[in-house]
Coordinates of C-alpha atoms in Angstrom, one line a residue:
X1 CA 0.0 0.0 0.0
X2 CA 3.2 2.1 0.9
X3 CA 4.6 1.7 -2.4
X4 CA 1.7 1.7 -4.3
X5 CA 1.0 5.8 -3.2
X6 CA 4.7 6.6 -3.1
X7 CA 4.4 5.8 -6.8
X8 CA 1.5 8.0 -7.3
X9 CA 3.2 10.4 -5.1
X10 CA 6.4 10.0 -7.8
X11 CA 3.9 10.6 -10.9
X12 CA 1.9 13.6 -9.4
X13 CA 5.7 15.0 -9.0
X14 CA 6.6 14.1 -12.6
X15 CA 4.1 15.9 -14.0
X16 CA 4.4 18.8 -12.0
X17 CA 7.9 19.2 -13.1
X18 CA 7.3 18.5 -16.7
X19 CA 4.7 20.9 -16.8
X20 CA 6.1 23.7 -15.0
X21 CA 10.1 23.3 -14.6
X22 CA 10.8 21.4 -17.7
X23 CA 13.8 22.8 -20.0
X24 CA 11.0 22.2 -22.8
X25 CA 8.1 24.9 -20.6
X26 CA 7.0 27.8 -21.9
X27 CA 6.2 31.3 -20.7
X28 CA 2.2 31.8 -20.2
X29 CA 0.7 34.7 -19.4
X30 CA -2.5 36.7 -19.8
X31 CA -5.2 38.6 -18.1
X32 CA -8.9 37.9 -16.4
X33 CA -11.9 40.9 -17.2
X34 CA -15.2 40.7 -15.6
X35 CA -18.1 40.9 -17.9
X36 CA -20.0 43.9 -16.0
X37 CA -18.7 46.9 -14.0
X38 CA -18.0 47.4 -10.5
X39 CA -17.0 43.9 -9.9
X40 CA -13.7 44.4 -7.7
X41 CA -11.0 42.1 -7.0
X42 CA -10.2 38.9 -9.2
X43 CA -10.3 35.0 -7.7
X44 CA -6.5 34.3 -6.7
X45 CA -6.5 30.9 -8.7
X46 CA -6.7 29.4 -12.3
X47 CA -7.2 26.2 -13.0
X48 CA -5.6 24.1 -16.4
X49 CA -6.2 21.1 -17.8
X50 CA -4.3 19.3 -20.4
X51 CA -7.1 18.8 -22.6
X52 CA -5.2 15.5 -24.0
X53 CA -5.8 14.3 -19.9
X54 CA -8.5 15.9 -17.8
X55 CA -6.4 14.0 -14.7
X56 CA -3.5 16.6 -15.0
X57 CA -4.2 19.9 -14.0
X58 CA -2.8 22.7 -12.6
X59 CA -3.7 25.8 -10.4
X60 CA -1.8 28.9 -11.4
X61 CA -2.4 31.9 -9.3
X62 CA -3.3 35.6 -10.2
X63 CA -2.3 39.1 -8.8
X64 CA -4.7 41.8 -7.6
X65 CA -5.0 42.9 -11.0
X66 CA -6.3 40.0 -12.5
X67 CA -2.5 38.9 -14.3
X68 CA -1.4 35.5 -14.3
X69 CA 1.8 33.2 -15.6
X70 CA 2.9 30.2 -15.5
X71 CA 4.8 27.5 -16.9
X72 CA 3.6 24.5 -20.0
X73 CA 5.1 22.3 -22.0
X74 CA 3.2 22.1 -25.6
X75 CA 0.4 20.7 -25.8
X76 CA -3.4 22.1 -25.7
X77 CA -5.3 23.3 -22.4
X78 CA -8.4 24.5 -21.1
X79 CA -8.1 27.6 -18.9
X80 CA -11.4 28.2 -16.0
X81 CA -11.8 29.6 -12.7
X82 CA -11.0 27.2 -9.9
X83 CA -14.2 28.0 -8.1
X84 CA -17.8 29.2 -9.2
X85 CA -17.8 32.1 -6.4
X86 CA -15.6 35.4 -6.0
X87 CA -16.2 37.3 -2.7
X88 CA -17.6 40.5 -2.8
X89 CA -17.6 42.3 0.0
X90 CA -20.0 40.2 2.5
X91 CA -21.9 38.5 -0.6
X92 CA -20.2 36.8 -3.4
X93 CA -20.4 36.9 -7.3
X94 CA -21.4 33.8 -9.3
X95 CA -19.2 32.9 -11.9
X96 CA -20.8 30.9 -14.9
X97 CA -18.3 28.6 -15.5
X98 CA -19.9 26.5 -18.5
X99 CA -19.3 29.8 -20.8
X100 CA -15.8 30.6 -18.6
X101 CA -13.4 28.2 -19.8
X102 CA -10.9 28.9 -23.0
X103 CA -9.3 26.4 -24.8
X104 CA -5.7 27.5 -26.3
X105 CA -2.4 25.6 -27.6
X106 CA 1.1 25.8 -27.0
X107 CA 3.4 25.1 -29.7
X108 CA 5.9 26.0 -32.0
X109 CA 8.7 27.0 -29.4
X110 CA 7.0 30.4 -28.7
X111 CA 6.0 31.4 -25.3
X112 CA 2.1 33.0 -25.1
X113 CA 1.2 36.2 -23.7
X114 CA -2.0 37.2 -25.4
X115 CA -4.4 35.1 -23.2
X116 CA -7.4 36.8 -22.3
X117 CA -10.4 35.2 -20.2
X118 CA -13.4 37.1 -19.7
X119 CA -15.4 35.9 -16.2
X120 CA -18.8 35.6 -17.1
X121 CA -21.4 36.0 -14.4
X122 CA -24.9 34.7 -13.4
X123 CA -27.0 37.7 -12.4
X124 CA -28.4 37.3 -9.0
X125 CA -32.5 37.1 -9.3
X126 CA -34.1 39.9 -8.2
X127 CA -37.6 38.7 -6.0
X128 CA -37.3 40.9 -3.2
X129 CA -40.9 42.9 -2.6
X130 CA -41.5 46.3 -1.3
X131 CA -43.2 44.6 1.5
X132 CA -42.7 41.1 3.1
X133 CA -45.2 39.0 1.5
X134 CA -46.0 38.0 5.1
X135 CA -47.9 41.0 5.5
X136 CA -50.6 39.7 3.4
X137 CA -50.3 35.8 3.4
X138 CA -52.7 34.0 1.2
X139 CA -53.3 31.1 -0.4
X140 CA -50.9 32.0 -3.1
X141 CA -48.1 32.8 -1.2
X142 CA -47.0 29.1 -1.5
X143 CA -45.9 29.6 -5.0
X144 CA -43.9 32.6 -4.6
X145 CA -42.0 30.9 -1.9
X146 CA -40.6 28.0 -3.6
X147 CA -39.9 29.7 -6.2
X148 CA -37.7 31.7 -3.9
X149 CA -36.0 29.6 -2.5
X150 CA -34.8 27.7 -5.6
X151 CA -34.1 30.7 -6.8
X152 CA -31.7 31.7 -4.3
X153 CA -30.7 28.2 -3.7
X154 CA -29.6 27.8 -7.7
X155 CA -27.5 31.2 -7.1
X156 CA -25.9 30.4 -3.7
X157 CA -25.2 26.6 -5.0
X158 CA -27.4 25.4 -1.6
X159 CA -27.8 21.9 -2.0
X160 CA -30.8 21.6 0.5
X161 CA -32.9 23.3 2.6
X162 CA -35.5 23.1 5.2
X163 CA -38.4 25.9 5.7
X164 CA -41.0 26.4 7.9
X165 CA -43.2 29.7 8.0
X166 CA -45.4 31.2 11.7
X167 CA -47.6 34.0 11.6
X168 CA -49.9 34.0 14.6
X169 CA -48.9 31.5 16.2
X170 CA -49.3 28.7 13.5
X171 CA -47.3 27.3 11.0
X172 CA -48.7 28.7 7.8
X173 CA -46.3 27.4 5.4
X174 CA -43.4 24.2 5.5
X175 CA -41.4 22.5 2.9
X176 CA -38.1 21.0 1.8
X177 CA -35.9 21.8 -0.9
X178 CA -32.9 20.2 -2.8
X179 CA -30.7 17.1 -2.3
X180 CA -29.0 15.6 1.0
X181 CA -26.0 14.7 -0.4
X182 CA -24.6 16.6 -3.9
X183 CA -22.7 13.4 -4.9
X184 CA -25.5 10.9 -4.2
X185 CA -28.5 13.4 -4.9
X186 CA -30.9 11.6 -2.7
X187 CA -33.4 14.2 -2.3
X188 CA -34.5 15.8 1.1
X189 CA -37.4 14.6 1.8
X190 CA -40.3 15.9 5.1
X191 CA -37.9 13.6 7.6
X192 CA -34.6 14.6 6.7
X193 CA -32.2 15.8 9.3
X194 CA -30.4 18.6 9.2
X195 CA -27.2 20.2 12.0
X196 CA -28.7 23.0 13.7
X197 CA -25.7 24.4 15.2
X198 CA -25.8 26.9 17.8
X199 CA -29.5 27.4 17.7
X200 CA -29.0 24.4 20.3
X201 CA -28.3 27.3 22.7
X202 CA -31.6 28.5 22.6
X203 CA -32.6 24.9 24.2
X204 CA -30.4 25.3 26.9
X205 CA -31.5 28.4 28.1
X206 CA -34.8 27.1 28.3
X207 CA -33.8 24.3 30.1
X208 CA -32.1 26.2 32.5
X209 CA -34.8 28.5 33.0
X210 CA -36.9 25.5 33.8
X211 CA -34.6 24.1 36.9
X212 CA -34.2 27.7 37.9
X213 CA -38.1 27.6 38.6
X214 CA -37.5 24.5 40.4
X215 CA -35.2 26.4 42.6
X216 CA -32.6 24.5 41.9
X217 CA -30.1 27.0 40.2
X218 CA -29.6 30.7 41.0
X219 CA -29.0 32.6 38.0
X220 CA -27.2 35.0 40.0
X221 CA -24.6 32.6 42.1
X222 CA -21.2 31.7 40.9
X223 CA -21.2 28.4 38.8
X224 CA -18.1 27.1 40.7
X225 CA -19.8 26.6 44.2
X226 CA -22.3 23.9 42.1
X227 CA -19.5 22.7 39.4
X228 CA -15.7 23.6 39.5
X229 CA -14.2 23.7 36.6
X230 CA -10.4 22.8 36.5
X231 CA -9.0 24.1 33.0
X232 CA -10.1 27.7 34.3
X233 CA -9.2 27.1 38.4
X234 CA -6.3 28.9 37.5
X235 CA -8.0 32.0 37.4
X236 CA -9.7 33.6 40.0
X237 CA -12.0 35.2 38.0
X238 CA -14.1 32.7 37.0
X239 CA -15.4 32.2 39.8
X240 CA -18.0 35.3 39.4
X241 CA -19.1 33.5 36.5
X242 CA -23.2 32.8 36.8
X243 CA -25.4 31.3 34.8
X244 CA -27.0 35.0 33.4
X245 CA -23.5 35.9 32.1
X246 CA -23.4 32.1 29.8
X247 CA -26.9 32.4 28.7
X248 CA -25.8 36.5 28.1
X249 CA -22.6 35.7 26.9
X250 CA -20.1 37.8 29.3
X251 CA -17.9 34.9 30.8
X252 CA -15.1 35.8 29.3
X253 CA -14.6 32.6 28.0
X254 CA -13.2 32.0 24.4
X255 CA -15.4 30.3 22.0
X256 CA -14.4 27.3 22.2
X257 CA -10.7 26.1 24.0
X258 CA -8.6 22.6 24.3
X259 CA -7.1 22.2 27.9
X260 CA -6.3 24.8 30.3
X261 CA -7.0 28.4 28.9
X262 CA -7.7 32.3 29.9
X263 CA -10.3 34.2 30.2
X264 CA -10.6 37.0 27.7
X265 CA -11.9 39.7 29.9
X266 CA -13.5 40.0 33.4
X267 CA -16.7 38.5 33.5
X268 CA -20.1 39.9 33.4
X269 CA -18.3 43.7 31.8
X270 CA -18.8 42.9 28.0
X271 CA -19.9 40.5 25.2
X272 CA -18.0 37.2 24.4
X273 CA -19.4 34.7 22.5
X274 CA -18.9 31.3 24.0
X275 CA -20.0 28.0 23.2
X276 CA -17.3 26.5 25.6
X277 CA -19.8 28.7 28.8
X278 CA -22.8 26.7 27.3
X279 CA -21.1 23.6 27.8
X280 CA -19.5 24.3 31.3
X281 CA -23.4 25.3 32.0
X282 CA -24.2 21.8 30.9
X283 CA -22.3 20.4 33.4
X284 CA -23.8 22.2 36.2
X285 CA -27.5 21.6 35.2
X286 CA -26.2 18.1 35.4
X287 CA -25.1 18.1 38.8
X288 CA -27.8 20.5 40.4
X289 CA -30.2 18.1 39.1
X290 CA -28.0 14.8 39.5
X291 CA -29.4 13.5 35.8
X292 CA -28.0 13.3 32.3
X293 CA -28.5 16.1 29.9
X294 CA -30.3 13.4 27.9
X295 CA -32.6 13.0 30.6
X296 CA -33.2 16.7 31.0
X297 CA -33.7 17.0 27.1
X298 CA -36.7 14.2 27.9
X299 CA -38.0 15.9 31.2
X300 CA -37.8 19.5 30.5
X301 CA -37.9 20.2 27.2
X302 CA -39.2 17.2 24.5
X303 CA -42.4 16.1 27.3
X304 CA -43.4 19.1 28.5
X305 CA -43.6 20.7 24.9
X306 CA -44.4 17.6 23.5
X307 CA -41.8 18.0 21.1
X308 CA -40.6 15.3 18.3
X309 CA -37.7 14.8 15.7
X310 CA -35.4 16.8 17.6
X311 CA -32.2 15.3 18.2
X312 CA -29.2 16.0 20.7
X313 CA -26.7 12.5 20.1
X314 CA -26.3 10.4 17.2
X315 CA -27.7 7.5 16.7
X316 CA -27.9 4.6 13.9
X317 CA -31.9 6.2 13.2
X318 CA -30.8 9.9 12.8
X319 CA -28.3 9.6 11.0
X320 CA -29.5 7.3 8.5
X321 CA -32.5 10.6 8.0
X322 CA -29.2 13.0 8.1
X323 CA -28.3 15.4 5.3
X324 CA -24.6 15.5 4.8
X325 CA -23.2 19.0 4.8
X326 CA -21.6 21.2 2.3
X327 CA -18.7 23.2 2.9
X328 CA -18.1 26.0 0.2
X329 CA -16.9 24.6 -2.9
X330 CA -19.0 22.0 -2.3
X331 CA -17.0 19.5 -0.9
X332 CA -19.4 17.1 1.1
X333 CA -19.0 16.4 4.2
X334 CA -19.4 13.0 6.6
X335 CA -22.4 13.0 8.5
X336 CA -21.3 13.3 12.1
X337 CA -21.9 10.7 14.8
X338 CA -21.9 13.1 18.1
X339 CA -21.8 10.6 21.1
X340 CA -23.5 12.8 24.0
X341 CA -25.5 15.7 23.9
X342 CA -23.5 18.9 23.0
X343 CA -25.3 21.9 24.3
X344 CA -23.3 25.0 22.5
X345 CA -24.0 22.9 18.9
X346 CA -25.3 19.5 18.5
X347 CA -29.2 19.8 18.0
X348 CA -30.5 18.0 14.9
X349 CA -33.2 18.6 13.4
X350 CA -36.2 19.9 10.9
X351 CA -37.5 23.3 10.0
X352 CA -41.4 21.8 10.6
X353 CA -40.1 20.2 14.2
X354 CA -38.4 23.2 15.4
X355 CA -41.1 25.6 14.1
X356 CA -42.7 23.6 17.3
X357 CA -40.3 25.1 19.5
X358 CA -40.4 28.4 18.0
X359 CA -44.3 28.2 18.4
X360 CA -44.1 27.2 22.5
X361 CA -42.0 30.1 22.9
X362 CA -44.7 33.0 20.9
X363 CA -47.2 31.1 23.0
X364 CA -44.8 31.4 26.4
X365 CA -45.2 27.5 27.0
X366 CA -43.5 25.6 29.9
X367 CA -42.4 28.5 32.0
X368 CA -43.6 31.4 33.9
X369 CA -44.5 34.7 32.6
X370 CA -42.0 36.8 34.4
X371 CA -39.5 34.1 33.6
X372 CA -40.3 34.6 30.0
X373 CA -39.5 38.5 30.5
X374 CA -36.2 37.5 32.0
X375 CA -36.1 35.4 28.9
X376 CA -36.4 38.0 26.2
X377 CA -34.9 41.2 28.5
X378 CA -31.9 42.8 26.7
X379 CA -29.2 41.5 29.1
X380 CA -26.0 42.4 26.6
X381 CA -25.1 43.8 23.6
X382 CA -22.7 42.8 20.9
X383 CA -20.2 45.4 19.3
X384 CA -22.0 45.5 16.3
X385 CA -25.4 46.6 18.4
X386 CA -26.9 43.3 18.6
X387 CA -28.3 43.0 21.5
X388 CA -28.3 39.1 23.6
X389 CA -31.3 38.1 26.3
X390 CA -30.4 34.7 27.7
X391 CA -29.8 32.3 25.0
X392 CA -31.4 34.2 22.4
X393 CA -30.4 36.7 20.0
X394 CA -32.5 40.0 20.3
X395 CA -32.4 43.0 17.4
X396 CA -34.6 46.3 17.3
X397 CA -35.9 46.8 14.1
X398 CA -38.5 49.3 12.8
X399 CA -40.7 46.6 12.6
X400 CA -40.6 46.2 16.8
X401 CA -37.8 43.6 19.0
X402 CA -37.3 40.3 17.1
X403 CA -35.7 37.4 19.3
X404 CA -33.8 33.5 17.9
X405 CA -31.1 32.2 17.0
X406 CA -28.1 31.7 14.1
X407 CA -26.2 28.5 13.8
X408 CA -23.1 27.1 11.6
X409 CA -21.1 24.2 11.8
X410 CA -18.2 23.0 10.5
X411 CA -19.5 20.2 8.3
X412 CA -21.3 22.9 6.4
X413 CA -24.8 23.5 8.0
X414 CA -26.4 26.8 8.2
X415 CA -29.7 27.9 9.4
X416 CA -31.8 30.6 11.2
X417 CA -34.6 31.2 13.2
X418 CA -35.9 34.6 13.6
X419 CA -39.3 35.7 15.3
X420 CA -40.8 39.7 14.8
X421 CA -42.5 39.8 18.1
X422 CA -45.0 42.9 17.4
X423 CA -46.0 41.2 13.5
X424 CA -46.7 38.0 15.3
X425 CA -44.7 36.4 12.2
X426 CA -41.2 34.8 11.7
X427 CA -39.6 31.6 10.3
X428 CA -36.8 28.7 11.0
X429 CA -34.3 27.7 7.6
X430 CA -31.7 25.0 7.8
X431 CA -29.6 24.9 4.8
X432 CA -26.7 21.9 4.3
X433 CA -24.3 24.2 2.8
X434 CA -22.0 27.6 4.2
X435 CA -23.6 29.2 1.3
X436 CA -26.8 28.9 3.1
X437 CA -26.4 32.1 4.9
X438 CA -27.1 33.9 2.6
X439 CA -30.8 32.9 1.4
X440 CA -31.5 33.4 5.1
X441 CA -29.5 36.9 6.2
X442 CA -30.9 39.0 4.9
X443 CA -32.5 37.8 1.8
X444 CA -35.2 35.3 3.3
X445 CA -36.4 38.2 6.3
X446 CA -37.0 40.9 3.1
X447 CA -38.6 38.7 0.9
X448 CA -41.0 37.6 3.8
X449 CA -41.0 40.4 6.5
X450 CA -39.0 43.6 5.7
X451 CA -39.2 44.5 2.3
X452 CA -36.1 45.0 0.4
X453 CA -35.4 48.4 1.6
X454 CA -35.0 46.8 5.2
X455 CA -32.0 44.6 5.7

């Protein structure tokens, strides 16, 4: 087996050479042009193919001003873009790479300068409204939404999603979009599965609220005196940490740490998003309760809201249902098999199930009333004026306080869940690619709430 890929290993370096350091290589050279204005910036790599065999190919980079050389023996190629995206700012620009590709030869002992590839682009579609179509949901409304969201999930390169749609408390439109898997294209179907990420938080806060009205946790009293913590004991600080700054997000704590680690900044005085707090808060809901967070998922969250298809652990059932994920590029992803419930991440789940969730929440289910104030009170705010409750993301918006929850992983999930308060209207998307941010942020909340004057 050894020898076998140190041969490979010996013929991906032989071609390499003869292709780019051979006495026999000639100079290449030319430029890339966008077809529209105010495109700026150019992607940073090339791709060639000898035409003669599709197996050898080679990347060849390109300056800031679109210029690129390289190196080629004769022969013919294929010049394209590498990838089908070029950042734009905080969106990107779709490159149309069936018309981008430019087939030239080298020959005759003359090197080539000339080489000019024009990036052709896929215009973004353009279904944004004056007004959310929320506004005035009818029966038609169904249409317009899938078309949507194919739309937007052509452009973005999403392979599948998962939508569900409340306005006054009911969930007036569902459905599921795309393929699980882009190599397999086994479609999503109503049960598929998808990584919810860090809207997980939001469960954990409500769980937490719920053995706080048992009088078993004190927002207010320092986490160590129920649960130390020994990769932070170092550090006297932490032990002003509460439960209110996790759920709030002011531990101090980095995101995530391996072994022993400092805190960032003195708790409770500023934001600090943490999933490595929501997971030390685990641990003490654990042990103020002595059960499992499994069994706390059962008793305080799936029974009292009688609640379904919402996984925390993997299992041979879920993820057999379980999209794989999509990282950008495209690259897919193995579906993950998480052994214990992760609290900062590891939810899986549906737009539909969730939606029932998001539903007990306008309704203020399973807890208190004044509980549900502390709930959705503005406890923090992020430096870019977000503003955090406990466990839930809260924004002011001309349109009144909205309240939920973002979530990514690695694997290449993205989704959101987002509720206007005041319209009595919002929605949950889970998309199995990193593109899938943007059909949700902001493009889902115009087409369906805001308007597209209304980011």
């Amino acid at each position: 087996m050894i020898r076998v890929f140190l041969s490979l290993l010996i013929m991906c370096s032989v071609f390499l050479i003869s292709h780019s350091q051979s006495s026999d290589s000639l100079a290449i050279s030319g430029t890339l042009l966008w077809d529209k204005e105010g495109i700026s910036g150019f992607p940073n790599t090339l791709k060639v193919t000898d035409v003669a065999d599709n197996t050898l190919v080679k990347n060849v980079t390109v300056d800031s001003l679109g210029h690129f050389k390289t190196q080629l023996t004769t022969g013919k190629y294929r010049l394209e873009p590498s990838r089908s995206y070029h950042w734009q700012g905080e969106d990107i620009v779709r490159v149309d790479m069936i018309n981008t590709q430019q087939e030239f030869e080298v020959s005759n002992g003359q090197p080539k300068s000339d080489i000019v590839l024009t990036l052709r682009t896929i215009n973004k579609p353009q279904r944004i409204p004056d007004q959310g179509i929320l506004h005035k949901f009818n029966d038609y409304a169904a249409k317009d939404i899938n078309a949507f969201v194919k739309a937007y999930m052509s452009y973005y390169e999403v392979p599948g999603a998962s939508l569900a749609i409340i306005k006054n408390g009911e969930v007036v439109f569902h459905n599921h979009y795309g393929v699980k898997n882009s190599a397999t294209n086994e479609e999503v179907n109503a049960e598929t599965l998808f990584e919810a990420g860090s809207i997980t938080k939001t469960v954990l806060a409500f769980i937490a609220m719920r053995i706080y009205e048992k009088g078993l946790l004190n927002l207010d009293q320092p986490l160590y005196q129920y649960q130390s913590f020994e990769d932070i004991s170092h550090d006297d600080r932490y032990k002003k940490i509460t439960a209110r700054m996790v759920l709030s997000h002011r531990t101090g704590f980095p995101n995530w740490a391996r072994g022993k680690f400092d805190l960032k900044f003195e708790p409770g005085t500023k934001f600090g998003y943490s999933g490595e707090a929501f997971e030390y808060l685990k641990r003490v809901l654990e042990a103020v309760t002595d059960k499992s967070m499994s069994e706390l998922i059962k008793d305080e969250f799936l029974t009292p809201l009688k609640l379904k298809d919402i996984y925390f652990k993997g299992s041979e059932f879920e993820i057999g249902l379980a999209a794989n994920g999509h990282k950008f590029g495209g690259d897919v992803s193995e579906k993950r098999d998480i052994k214990s419930p992760m609290m900062a991440f590891s939810m899986v789940t549906n737009a539909l199930a969730f939606a029932q969730f998001a539903m007990a929440l306008r309704n203020r289910k399973g807890l208190k009333a004044d509980t549900y104030d502390e709930l959705f009170k503005i406890h923090s705010t992020r430096d870019d004026g977000t503003h955090w409750g406990l466990g839930f993301r809260i924004e002011e918006t001309k349109f009144g306080r909205t309240y939920g929850h973002s979530g990514s992983t690695n694997p290449g999930f993205i989704g959101n869940y987002v509720y206007y308060d005041a319209l009595d209207m919002g929605y949950v998307v889970i998309t199995n690619s990193q593109t899938g941010g943007w059909l949700s942020l902001p493009l889902l909340t115009q087409f369906l709430i805001t308007g597209k004057d209304n980011p």
